[in-house]
Coordinates of C-alpha atoms and ligand atoms in Angstrom, one line a residue:
M21 CA -89.6 107.9 -60.0
P22 CA -87.0 106.9 -57.5
T23 CA -86.7 103.6 -55.8
I24 CA -85.3 102.8 -52.4
H25 CA -82.6 100.3 -51.6
W26 CA -82.8 99.1 -48.0
F27 CA -79.3 98.1 -46.9
R28 CA -79.2 95.5 -44.2
R29 CA -76.5 92.8 -44.2
D30 CA -75.4 93.8 -47.7
L31 CA -73.3 96.9 -47.0
R32 CA -71.6 96.9 -50.4
L33 CA -72.2 98.1 -53.9
A34 CA -70.6 95.3 -55.9
D35 CA -72.4 92.0 -56.5
N36 CA -75.5 93.3 -54.9
P37 CA -78.5 92.0 -56.9
A38 CA -81.1 93.9 -54.9
L39 CA -79.2 97.2 -55.5
A40 CA -78.8 96.4 -59.2
L41 CA -82.6 95.8 -59.5
A42 CA -83.3 99.0 -57.5
A43 CA -81.2 100.9 -60.0
K44 CA -82.8 99.2 -63.0
S45 CA -86.3 99.8 -61.7
A46 CA -85.9 103.6 -61.1
T47 CA -87.8 105.0 -64.0
A48 CA -87.0 107.9 -66.3
D49 CA -84.7 110.3 -64.5
G50 CA -85.2 108.3 -61.3
D51 CA -82.5 107.5 -58.9
V52 CA -82.0 105.3 -55.9
L53 CA -82.2 106.2 -52.2
G54 CA -80.0 104.1 -50.0
V55 CA -81.2 103.7 -46.5
F56 CA -80.1 101.9 -43.4
V57 CA -82.6 101.6 -40.5
L58 CA -81.1 101.6 -37.0
D59 CA -83.7 99.1 -35.6
P60 CA -83.7 98.9 -31.8
A61 CA -84.6 95.2 -32.0
L62 CA -81.2 94.5 -33.6
L63 CA -79.1 97.1 -31.9
G64 CA -80.2 96.1 -28.4
P65 CA -78.6 92.6 -28.3
S66 CA -75.4 93.6 -30.2
G67 CA -72.4 94.2 -28.0
A68 CA -70.2 97.3 -28.3
P69 CA -67.6 95.7 -30.6
R70 CA -70.2 94.6 -33.2
L71 CA -72.0 98.0 -33.0
A72 CA -68.7 99.8 -33.5
V73 CA -68.0 97.7 -36.6
L74 CA -71.5 98.4 -37.9
F75 CA -71.2 102.1 -37.4
R76 CA -67.7 102.2 -39.0
T77 CA -69.1 100.2 -42.0
L78 CA -72.0 102.6 -42.4
R79 CA -69.5 105.5 -42.5
A80 CA -67.5 103.7 -45.2
L81 CA -70.7 103.1 -47.2
D82 CA -71.8 106.7 -46.8
D83 CA -68.4 107.8 -48.3
Q84 CA -69.1 105.4 -51.2
L85 CA -72.5 107.1 -51.7
G86 CA -70.9 110.6 -51.7
G87 CA -72.5 111.3 -48.3
R88 CA -76.0 110.4 -49.4
L89 CA -76.6 107.3 -47.3
V90 CA -79.8 107.9 -45.4
V91 CA -79.8 106.6 -41.8
R92 CA -83.0 106.6 -39.8
H93 CA -83.7 105.3 -36.3
G94 CA -86.9 103.3 -35.6
K95 CA -88.9 100.3 -36.5
P96 CA -88.6 99.5 -40.2
A97 CA -92.3 99.0 -40.5
V98 CA -92.7 102.6 -39.5
V99 CA -89.6 104.2 -41.0
L100 CA -89.8 102.7 -44.5
P101 CA -93.5 103.6 -45.4
K102 CA -92.8 107.1 -44.2
L103 CA -89.7 107.4 -46.4
A104 CA -91.4 105.9 -49.4
K105 CA -94.2 108.5 -49.2
E106 CA -91.7 111.3 -48.5
I107 CA -89.9 110.7 -51.8
A108 CA -92.8 109.1 -53.7
A109 CA -90.8 106.0 -54.3
E110 CA -91.9 103.4 -56.8
S111 CA -90.6 100.4 -54.9
V112 CA -88.4 99.3 -52.1
H113 CA -85.6 96.7 -52.8
C114 CA -83.6 94.6 -50.4
A115 CA -81.9 91.2 -50.1
A116 CA -83.9 88.4 -48.6
D117 CA -83.4 87.7 -44.9
F118 CA -84.0 84.1 -43.9
G119 CA -83.5 84.5 -40.2
P120 CA -86.5 84.3 -37.8
Y121 CA -86.6 88.0 -36.9
G122 CA -85.8 89.2 -40.4
H123 CA -88.5 87.2 -41.9
R124 CA -91.2 88.5 -39.6
R125 CA -89.9 92.1 -39.9
D126 CA -90.0 91.9 -43.7
D127 CA -93.6 90.6 -43.6
E128 CA -94.6 93.6 -41.4
V129 CA -92.8 96.1 -43.7
A130 CA -94.4 94.6 -46.8
E131 CA -97.8 94.9 -45.2
A132 CA -97.2 98.6 -44.1
L133 CA -95.6 99.8 -47.4
P134 CA -97.8 101.6 -50.0
V135 CA -95.5 100.2 -52.7
P136 CA -94.0 96.7 -53.4
L137 CA -91.1 95.3 -51.2
V138 CA -89.0 93.4 -53.7
H139 CA -86.5 90.8 -52.5
S140 CA -83.5 89.7 -54.6
G141 CA -80.5 87.6 -53.6
S142 CA -79.5 87.0 -50.0
A143 CA -76.3 86.9 -47.9
Y144 CA -75.7 83.3 -49.2
A145 CA -74.4 81.8 -52.4
V146 CA -77.4 79.4 -52.3
D147 CA -80.5 80.7 -50.6
P148 CA -81.5 78.8 -47.4
G149 CA -84.3 76.4 -48.2
E150 CA -83.1 75.9 -51.8
V151 CA -81.1 72.7 -51.4
R152 CA -83.1 69.7 -50.2
K153 CA -82.9 65.9 -50.0
G154 CA -84.4 63.9 -52.9
N155 CA -87.6 63.5 -50.9
G156 CA -87.9 67.3 -50.4
T157 CA -87.0 67.3 -46.7
P158 CA -84.2 69.5 -45.4
F159 CA -80.7 68.2 -44.7
Q160 CA -79.8 67.6 -41.1
V161 CA -76.2 66.4 -41.8
Y162 CA -73.5 68.6 -43.2
S163 CA -71.7 66.3 -45.7
P164 CA -74.7 65.5 -47.9
F165 CA -75.8 69.1 -47.7
Y166 CA -72.4 70.1 -49.0
R167 CA -72.6 67.8 -52.0
S168 CA -76.0 69.0 -53.0
W169 CA -75.1 72.7 -52.3
H170 CA -72.0 72.3 -54.5
D171 CA -74.0 70.6 -57.3
H172 CA -76.6 73.3 -57.1
G173 CA -73.9 76.0 -57.8
W174 CA -74.3 79.8 -57.8
S175 CA -74.0 82.6 -60.3
T176 CA -70.8 84.6 -60.9
P177 CA -70.5 87.9 -59.2
H178 CA -72.1 91.0 -60.8
R179 CA -70.5 94.3 -61.2
A180 CA -71.6 97.3 -59.1
P181 CA -74.4 99.1 -61.0
R182 CA -74.2 102.8 -62.0
V183 CA -76.4 104.6 -59.5
D184 CA -77.5 108.2 -59.0
W185 CA -78.0 108.5 -55.3
H186 CA -81.1 110.3 -54.1
G187 CA -80.5 112.1 -50.8
A188 CA -83.0 112.8 -48.0
E189 CA -82.8 114.0 -44.5
S190 CA -80.7 111.6 -42.4
D191 CA -80.0 110.9 -38.8
P192 CA -76.3 111.0 -38.0
I193 CA -74.5 107.7 -38.0
P194 CA -73.9 107.2 -34.3
D195 CA -70.4 107.5 -32.8
D196 CA -68.7 104.3 -31.7
P197 CA -70.0 103.1 -28.4
R198 CA -67.6 103.0 -25.5
L199 CA -65.2 100.2 -26.2
P200 CA -63.1 98.2 -23.9
D201 CA -59.6 99.6 -23.5
G202 CA -57.2 98.4 -26.1
L203 CA -59.8 96.6 -28.3
D204 CA -58.2 96.0 -31.6
L205 CA -60.9 96.0 -34.3
P206 CA -60.3 95.1 -38.0
A207 CA -60.6 97.6 -40.9
V208 CA -64.1 97.4 -42.3
G209 CA -66.1 98.5 -45.3
E210 CA -66.2 97.2 -48.9
A211 CA -62.7 98.3 -49.8
A212 CA -61.2 96.8 -46.6
A213 CA -63.1 93.5 -47.3
K214 CA -61.8 93.3 -50.9
K215 CA -58.3 94.1 -49.7
A216 CA -58.5 91.5 -46.9
W217 CA -59.7 88.9 -49.4
K218 CA -56.9 89.7 -51.9
T219 CA -54.2 89.4 -49.2
F220 CA -55.6 86.1 -48.0
K221 CA -56.0 84.8 -51.5
D222 CA -52.5 85.7 -52.5
K223 CA -50.7 84.8 -49.3
G224 CA -52.8 82.5 -47.2
L225 CA -55.1 80.3 -49.3
R226 CA -52.4 77.9 -50.5
D227 CA -51.5 76.9 -46.9
Y228 CA -55.0 77.1 -45.5
A229 CA -55.8 73.4 -45.5
G230 CA -52.6 72.6 -43.5
S231 CA -52.5 75.5 -41.2
R232 CA -56.1 76.5 -40.5
D233 CA -56.3 74.6 -37.2
R234 CA -53.2 76.4 -35.8
P235 CA -54.2 79.5 -33.8
D236 CA -50.5 80.3 -33.3
L237 CA -50.0 80.8 -37.0
D238 CA -53.1 83.0 -37.5
A239 CA -53.6 81.3 -40.9
T240 CA -57.3 81.7 -41.4
S241 CA -58.9 84.3 -43.7
R242 CA -60.7 86.5 -41.0
M243 CA -63.4 87.1 -43.6
S244 CA -66.1 86.3 -41.1
V245 CA -66.6 90.0 -40.1
H246 CA -66.9 91.0 -43.8
L247 CA -69.4 88.2 -44.5
K248 CA -71.4 89.1 -41.4
W249 CA -72.1 92.6 -42.7
G250 CA -72.0 91.7 -46.4
T251 CA -69.2 94.0 -47.3
I252 CA -68.3 91.2 -49.6
H253 CA -70.5 88.4 -50.8
P254 CA -69.5 84.7 -50.5
R255 CA -70.0 84.4 -54.3
T256 CA -67.0 86.7 -54.8
L257 CA -64.9 84.4 -52.6
L258 CA -66.2 81.2 -54.2
A259 CA -65.5 82.6 -57.7
D260 CA -61.8 82.9 -56.9
L261 CA -61.5 79.3 -55.6
G262 CA -60.1 76.5 -57.7
P263 CA -60.2 72.7 -57.3
A264 CA -57.3 72.8 -54.9
D265 CA -59.3 75.1 -52.5
E266 CA -61.9 72.5 -51.5
V267 CA -61.2 72.9 -47.8
Y268 CA -61.9 76.6 -47.8
R269 CA -65.0 76.1 -49.9
K270 CA -66.2 73.6 -47.3
E271 CA -65.8 76.1 -44.5
L272 CA -67.9 78.6 -46.4
A273 CA -70.5 75.9 -46.8
W274 CA -70.8 75.5 -43.0
R275 CA -72.1 79.0 -42.9
E276 CA -74.6 78.2 -45.6
F277 CA -75.6 74.9 -43.9
Y278 CA -76.3 76.6 -40.5
A279 CA -78.4 79.3 -42.3
D280 CA -80.3 76.5 -43.9
V281 CA -80.8 74.7 -40.6
L282 CA -82.1 78.0 -39.0
F283 CA -84.4 78.6 -41.9
H284 CA -86.1 75.2 -41.4
R285 CA -86.0 75.2 -37.6
P286 CA -86.2 78.9 -36.5
D287 CA -86.7 77.7 -32.9
S288 CA -83.2 76.2 -32.9
A289 CA -81.7 79.6 -32.5
R290 CA -82.6 79.5 -28.8
A291 CA -83.9 76.0 -28.1
Y292 CA -82.1 72.6 -28.3
Y293 CA -82.2 71.4 -31.9
S294 CA -82.3 67.9 -30.6
A295 CA -84.0 67.5 -27.2
D296 CA -82.2 64.2 -26.4
L297 CA -79.8 65.8 -23.9
K298 CA -82.4 68.1 -22.3
G299 CA -82.1 66.5 -18.9
L300 CA -78.4 67.0 -18.2
H301 CA -77.4 68.6 -14.9
Y302 CA -76.0 72.1 -15.2
A303 CA -74.5 74.5 -12.7
D304 CA -76.8 77.2 -11.2
G305 CA -76.8 79.9 -8.6
A306 CA -73.5 81.1 -7.2
E307 CA -71.6 78.2 -8.8
L308 CA -72.9 79.2 -12.2
S309 CA -71.9 82.8 -11.7
A310 CA -68.4 82.0 -10.5
R311 CA -67.7 79.5 -13.3
L312 CA -69.1 81.7 -16.0
S313 CA -67.2 84.7 -14.8
A314 CA -63.8 82.8 -14.6
W315 CA -64.4 81.5 -18.2
Q316 CA -65.5 84.9 -19.6
H317 CA -62.4 86.7 -18.2
G318 CA -59.9 84.0 -19.2
Q319 CA -59.2 83.0 -15.6
T320 CA -59.8 79.2 -15.6
G321 CA -56.2 78.1 -15.0
Y322 CA -56.2 76.2 -18.4
P323 CA -53.9 78.3 -20.6
I324 CA -55.4 77.4 -24.0
V325 CA -58.9 78.2 -22.7
D326 CA -57.8 81.5 -21.1
A327 CA -55.9 82.5 -24.2
G328 CA -59.0 82.0 -26.4
M329 CA -61.3 83.9 -24.0
R330 CA -58.8 86.8 -23.7
Q331 CA -58.5 87.0 -27.5
L332 CA -62.3 87.3 -27.7
L333 CA -62.2 90.3 -25.3
A334 CA -59.2 91.9 -27.0
E335 CA -60.2 91.5 -30.7
G336 CA -63.9 90.6 -30.8
W337 CA -62.9 87.5 -32.6
M338 CA -61.6 84.1 -31.8
H339 CA -59.9 81.4 -33.9
N340 CA -62.3 78.5 -34.8
R341 CA -60.3 75.8 -33.0
L342 CA -60.5 78.0 -29.8
R343 CA -64.2 78.5 -30.2
M344 CA -64.5 74.7 -30.1
I345 CA -62.1 74.3 -27.2
V346 CA -63.6 77.0 -25.0
A347 CA -67.2 75.9 -25.7
S348 CA -66.4 72.3 -24.9
F349 CA -64.7 73.4 -21.6
L350 CA -67.7 75.6 -20.6
V351 CA -70.3 72.9 -21.2
K352 CA -68.4 69.7 -20.3
D353 CA -65.8 70.7 -17.7
L354 CA -67.7 73.6 -16.1
H355 CA -71.2 72.1 -16.7
V356 CA -72.6 75.4 -17.8
E357 CA -75.5 75.2 -20.3
W358 CA -74.4 76.2 -23.9
T359 CA -77.0 79.1 -24.0
H360 CA -74.9 81.1 -21.5
G361 CA -71.8 80.7 -23.7
A362 CA -73.6 81.5 -26.9
R363 CA -74.9 84.8 -25.4
H364 CA -71.4 85.8 -24.3
F365 CA -70.1 85.1 -27.8
L366 CA -72.8 87.1 -29.4
A367 CA -72.1 90.1 -27.1
H368 CA -68.5 90.2 -28.0
L369 CA -67.9 88.8 -31.5
V370 CA -67.6 91.2 -34.3
D371 CA -68.8 88.4 -36.6
G372 CA -71.5 87.3 -34.2
D373 CA -74.1 85.5 -36.3
L374 CA -77.2 83.8 -34.9
A375 CA -77.1 80.8 -37.2
S376 CA -73.3 80.1 -37.1
N377 CA -72.9 80.9 -33.5
N378 CA -75.8 79.1 -31.9
H379 CA -75.5 76.0 -34.1
G380 CA -71.7 76.0 -33.5
W381 CA -72.5 75.9 -29.8
Q382 CA -75.1 73.2 -30.2
W383 CA -72.6 71.2 -32.2
V384 CA -70.1 71.3 -29.4
A385 CA -72.7 70.7 -26.7
G386 CA -74.0 67.6 -28.6
T387 CA -77.5 69.0 -29.0
G388 CA -77.3 70.2 -32.6
T389 CA -77.5 68.9 -36.1
D390 CA -74.8 66.5 -37.0
A391 CA -73.4 67.1 -33.5
A392 CA -70.1 66.0 -32.1
P393 CA -70.9 62.9 -30.1
Y394 CA -71.4 64.0 -26.5
F395 CA -68.7 61.6 -25.2
R396 CA -66.1 63.3 -27.4
I397 CA -64.8 65.8 -24.8
F398 CA -61.9 68.1 -25.7
N399 CA -58.9 67.7 -23.4
P400 CA -57.6 71.3 -23.0
I401 CA -54.1 70.2 -22.3
L402 CA -53.8 67.9 -25.4
Q403 CA -55.6 70.4 -27.6
G404 CA -53.1 73.0 -26.5
K405 CA -50.1 70.8 -27.2
K406 CA -51.4 69.7 -30.6
F407 CA -52.6 73.0 -32.0
D408 CA -50.2 75.4 -30.3
P409 CA -47.2 73.2 -30.0
D410 CA -44.7 75.9 -29.0
G411 CA -47.1 77.8 -26.8
D412 CA -46.8 81.0 -28.9
Y413 CA -50.6 81.5 -29.0
V414 CA -50.8 81.2 -25.2
R415 CA -47.8 83.5 -24.7
R416 CA -49.5 86.1 -26.9
W417 CA -52.7 86.3 -24.7
V418 CA -51.5 85.1 -21.3
P419 CA -48.4 87.1 -20.5
E420 CA -48.2 85.7 -17.0
L421 CA -47.0 82.5 -18.7
N422 CA -44.5 84.2 -21.0
H423 CA -41.5 82.8 -19.2
L424 CA -42.6 79.2 -19.3
P425 CA -40.9 76.7 -21.6
S426 CA -43.1 75.1 -24.3
R427 CA -42.8 71.8 -22.4
V428 CA -45.0 73.0 -19.6
I429 CA -46.9 76.0 -21.0
H430 CA -50.1 74.0 -21.4
E431 CA -50.0 72.6 -17.9
P432 CA -48.2 75.3 -15.8
W433 CA -48.9 73.5 -12.6
S434 CA -46.4 70.9 -13.6
D435 CA -43.5 73.4 -13.8
P436 CA -40.7 72.2 -11.5
N437 CA -40.3 75.8 -10.3
G438 CA -43.8 75.9 -9.1
A439 CA -47.0 77.4 -10.5
P440 CA -46.5 80.9 -11.9
A441 CA -47.4 83.8 -9.7
G442 CA -50.5 85.7 -10.7
Y443 CA -52.0 82.9 -12.8
P444 CA -54.9 80.9 -11.3
E445 CA -54.8 77.3 -10.3
P446 CA -57.1 75.1 -12.6
I447 CA -60.7 75.9 -11.7
V448 CA -61.6 72.2 -11.9
D449 CA -59.9 68.9 -12.5
H450 CA -60.5 68.2 -16.2
F451 CA -60.3 64.4 -15.8
A452 CA -62.8 64.4 -12.8
E453 CA -65.2 66.7 -14.7
R454 CA -64.9 64.6 -17.8
D455 CA -66.0 61.6 -15.9
A456 CA -68.8 63.5 -14.3
A457 CA -70.1 64.7 -17.7
L458 CA -70.0 61.2 -19.1
A459 CA -71.8 59.7 -16.1
D460 CA -74.5 62.4 -16.4
Y461 CA -74.7 61.6 -20.1
Q462 CA -75.2 57.9 -19.4
R463 CA -77.9 58.8 -16.8
V464 CA -79.9 60.9 -19.4
K465 CA -79.5 58.2 -22.0
R466 CA -80.8 55.5 -19.7
S467 CA -83.8 57.6 -18.7
R468 CA -84.9 58.0 -22.4
Ligands
FAD520 C1 -69.0 77.8 -30.7 C2 -68.8 78.4 -32.0 C3 -69.4 79.7 -32.3 C4 -69.2 80.3 -33.5 N1 -69.8 81.5 -33.8 C5 -69.7 82.1 -35.0 C6 -70.3 83.4 -35.3 O1 -71.0 84.0 -34.5 N2 -70.1 83.9 -36.5 C7 -69.4 83.2 -37.5 O2 -69.3 83.8 -38.6 N3 -68.8 82.1 -37.3 C8 -68.9 81.5 -36.1 N4 -68.3 80.3 -35.8 C9 -67.6 79.6 -36.9 C10 -66.1 79.9 -37.1 O3 -65.5 79.7 -35.8 C11 -65.9 81.3 -37.6 O4 -66.6 81.5 -38.8 C12 -64.4 81.4 -38.0 O5 -63.6 81.3 -36.9 C13 -64.2 82.9 -38.5 O6 -62.8 83.1 -38.8 P1 -62.3 83.1 -40.3 O7 -63.1 84.1 -41.1 O8 -60.8 83.4 -40.2 O9 -62.5 81.6 -40.8 P2 -61.9 80.8 -42.0 O10 -61.3 79.6 -41.4 O11 -61.1 81.6 -42.8 O12 -63.2 80.3 -42.8 C14 -63.8 81.1 -43.8 C15 -65.2 81.4 -43.6 O13 -66.0 80.1 -43.6 C16 -67.1 80.2 -42.6 N5 -66.9 79.3 -41.6 C17 -65.7 78.6 -41.2 N6 -66.0 77.7 -40.2 C18 -67.3 77.8 -39.9 C19 -68.2 77.1 -39.0 N7 -67.7 76.2 -38.2 N8 -69.5 77.5 -39.0 C20 -69.9 78.4 -39.8 N9 -69.2 79.1 -40.7 C21 -67.9 78.8 -40.8 C22 -67.0 81.7 -42.1 O14 -67.9 82.5 -42.8 C23 -65.5 82.0 -42.3 O15 -65.3 83.4 -42.4 C24 -68.5 79.6 -34.6 C25 -67.9 78.4 -34.3 C26 -68.1 77.8 -33.0 C27 -67.5 76.4 -32.8

């Protein structure tokens, strides 16, 4: 009898324990039906760039399955029982999902299925919830989490199983949604993920520790989009790392840490992880709309902030240093609550991930686990000078400033020839807003 492998965030064949078990469990001349469910609850909040990446990845997977990937629209708790009956499946296999929605959905599916729903593996090297403090409680601070996670270890990657794919009627994989003009999306799918990793491993990994903070050098791996959709598993990356690659391993561990945090505190996806800063004053009404719009469109008058925001719109991706700078600017200079920024990121990022994104935002806002102290406020001019010393990153994304020498590119208002035409004046005075943010912080602290 056939089994079903339900693809979710594991759109690959290699090192896929759930798929391997589905193949092993198919009895006699049984084979495996691979299905992806286009669930409106997940498609709704995804922006066009992430949807396009998903649909392209599904097309690549369908090619790997010889055109036998089954795609169905609808609620998984309705689609999967129907499909299981249709092909008289013996069991349904999938990787575990530890996110709040995924967890609930899987319970509903298990309840509705006439056959077992079997979970194996997850999108992480170590499953969320697995690593705990000596007293059994979850880690709230990254560094000790990292040590325990590293000591716990993970298995080596498994080969792709031999599978006979069982076809069934399929909805077409949707065409790409309408994308913003000029949007430059990465190549996706399992082969593209492997190629991207090989290129980075051969050419970028050695210099990663020294260059990863420099957006002008484009020296990071850009594996986030592949990890998001599981076209490669973190085990495969970790297996290639040696003792000298500790910095890269630690970055992968941040992703695992935030998934662990979300597992223990599912409410922290939307609500403040720590309620200490709940009473801060934030912009609202027309002021909120105007500030948010200037930030979203890269029109704040602070070149490094605008470059980051424009990269997000142009590529559906932003360098990590920039994610921190623009998030700090939104929350502490423009006094806009982090939830607005997190939503904008999730609408545009091709790697948009609830755990990494919303906890990354909370870290910057000072409301998260292990958060940056609230009083550490990024100075957008100094950040620009330090991490984009020649201004090349700004010139790439803010062409109005192309002609400026490096000396003034991060503070164009100080150019002796006058502020450049067509580029906005700074939307706020960083130093005044920094003082205002600190004063508000002191007020909230005193009131506790
Ligand atoms: C405000 C904010 C929002 C973010 N939103 C997301 C998001 O939606 N999705 C996402 O994958 N990452 C997010 N990050 C983390 C990080 O910015 C990206 O993972 C990284 O920029 C992706 O580029 P890369 O693959 O070249 O990273 P590399 O530097 O090459 O790192 C390798 C991998 O390590 C992981 N990683 C690195 N830094 C972090 C981090 N701080 N937190 C979690 N994982 C990390 C990612 O999986 C990444 O692909 C966010 C960070 C901040 C500050």
